[in-house]
Amino acid sequence: MIESEMENKLLNKGFTAKNIAHMRKIISRDGTQKETYSSLLIDLKKRFFLRDV
């Protein structure tokens, strides 16, 4: 999925433009390209599930 498609999908799922801009900032500062929208979403999911317990 290309970046713009993922951003539109995130907007449709309730993320704000500010949320997406912050995620884009994290992705761009990673020189190894290890961080992606998918990897960030997985990390968020883990954090929310751990707090919910």
Short mmCIF file of C-alpha atoms in Angstrom, two decimals:
data_model
loop_
_atom_site.label_atom_id
_atom_site.label_comp_id
_atom_site.label_asym_id
_atom_site.label_seq_id
_atom_site.Cartn_x
_atom_site.Cartn_y
_atom_site.Cartn_z
CA MET A 1 0.00 0.00 0.00
CA ILE A 2 1.39 3.37 -0.92
CA GLU A 3 1.79 6.08 1.68
CA SER A 4 -1.16 8.23 0.60
CA GLU A 5 -3.51 5.23 0.60
CA MET A 6 -2.42 4.32 4.13
CA GLU A 7 -2.90 7.91 5.31
CA ASN A 8 -6.42 8.01 3.85
CA LYS A 9 -7.21 4.69 5.50
CA LEU A 10 -5.97 6.02 8.85
CA LEU A 11 -8.09 9.17 8.46
CA ASN A 12 -11.14 7.02 7.73
CA LYS A 13 -10.45 4.95 10.86
CA GLY A 14 -10.40 7.95 13.20
CA PHE A 15 -6.81 9.19 13.18
CA THR A 16 -6.44 12.95 12.90
CA ALA A 17 -4.20 14.84 10.49
CA LYS A 18 -2.07 15.75 13.52
CA ASN A 19 -1.70 12.04 14.44
CA ILE A 20 -0.63 11.20 10.91
CA ALA A 21 1.81 14.12 10.77
CA HIS A 22 3.43 12.86 13.98
CA MET A 23 3.68 9.34 12.57
CA ARG A 24 5.18 10.72 9.35
CA LYS A 25 7.78 12.61 11.44
CA ILE A 26 8.77 9.39 13.24
CA ILE A 27 9.06 7.53 9.94
CA SER A 28 11.15 10.26 8.30
CA ARG A 29 13.66 10.50 11.15
CA ASP A 30 14.41 6.78 10.88
CA GLY A 31 17.39 6.55 8.53
CA THR A 32 17.16 2.78 8.18
CA GLN A 33 13.53 2.84 7.00
CA LYS A 34 12.70 0.31 9.71
CA GLU A 35 9.68 2.30 10.86
CA THR A 36 6.55 2.18 8.70
CA TYR A 37 2.92 3.03 9.31
CA SER A 38 2.29 -0.67 9.85
CA SER A 39 5.07 -1.05 12.41
CA LEU A 40 3.91 2.06 14.28
CA LEU A 41 0.34 0.75 14.37
CA ILE A 42 1.53 -2.58 15.76
CA ASP A 43 3.40 -0.72 18.53
CA LEU A 44 0.32 1.37 19.33
CA LYS A 45 -1.84 -1.74 19.48
CA LYS A 46 0.55 -3.38 21.94
CA ARG A 47 0.62 -0.29 24.15
CA PHE A 48 -3.17 0.03 24.30
CA PHE A 49 -3.71 -3.65 25.05
CA LEU A 50 -1.11 -3.59 27.83
CA ARG A 51 -2.74 -0.55 29.44
CA ASP A 52 -6.17 -2.14 29.20
CA VAL A 53 -5.21 -5.10 31.41
#
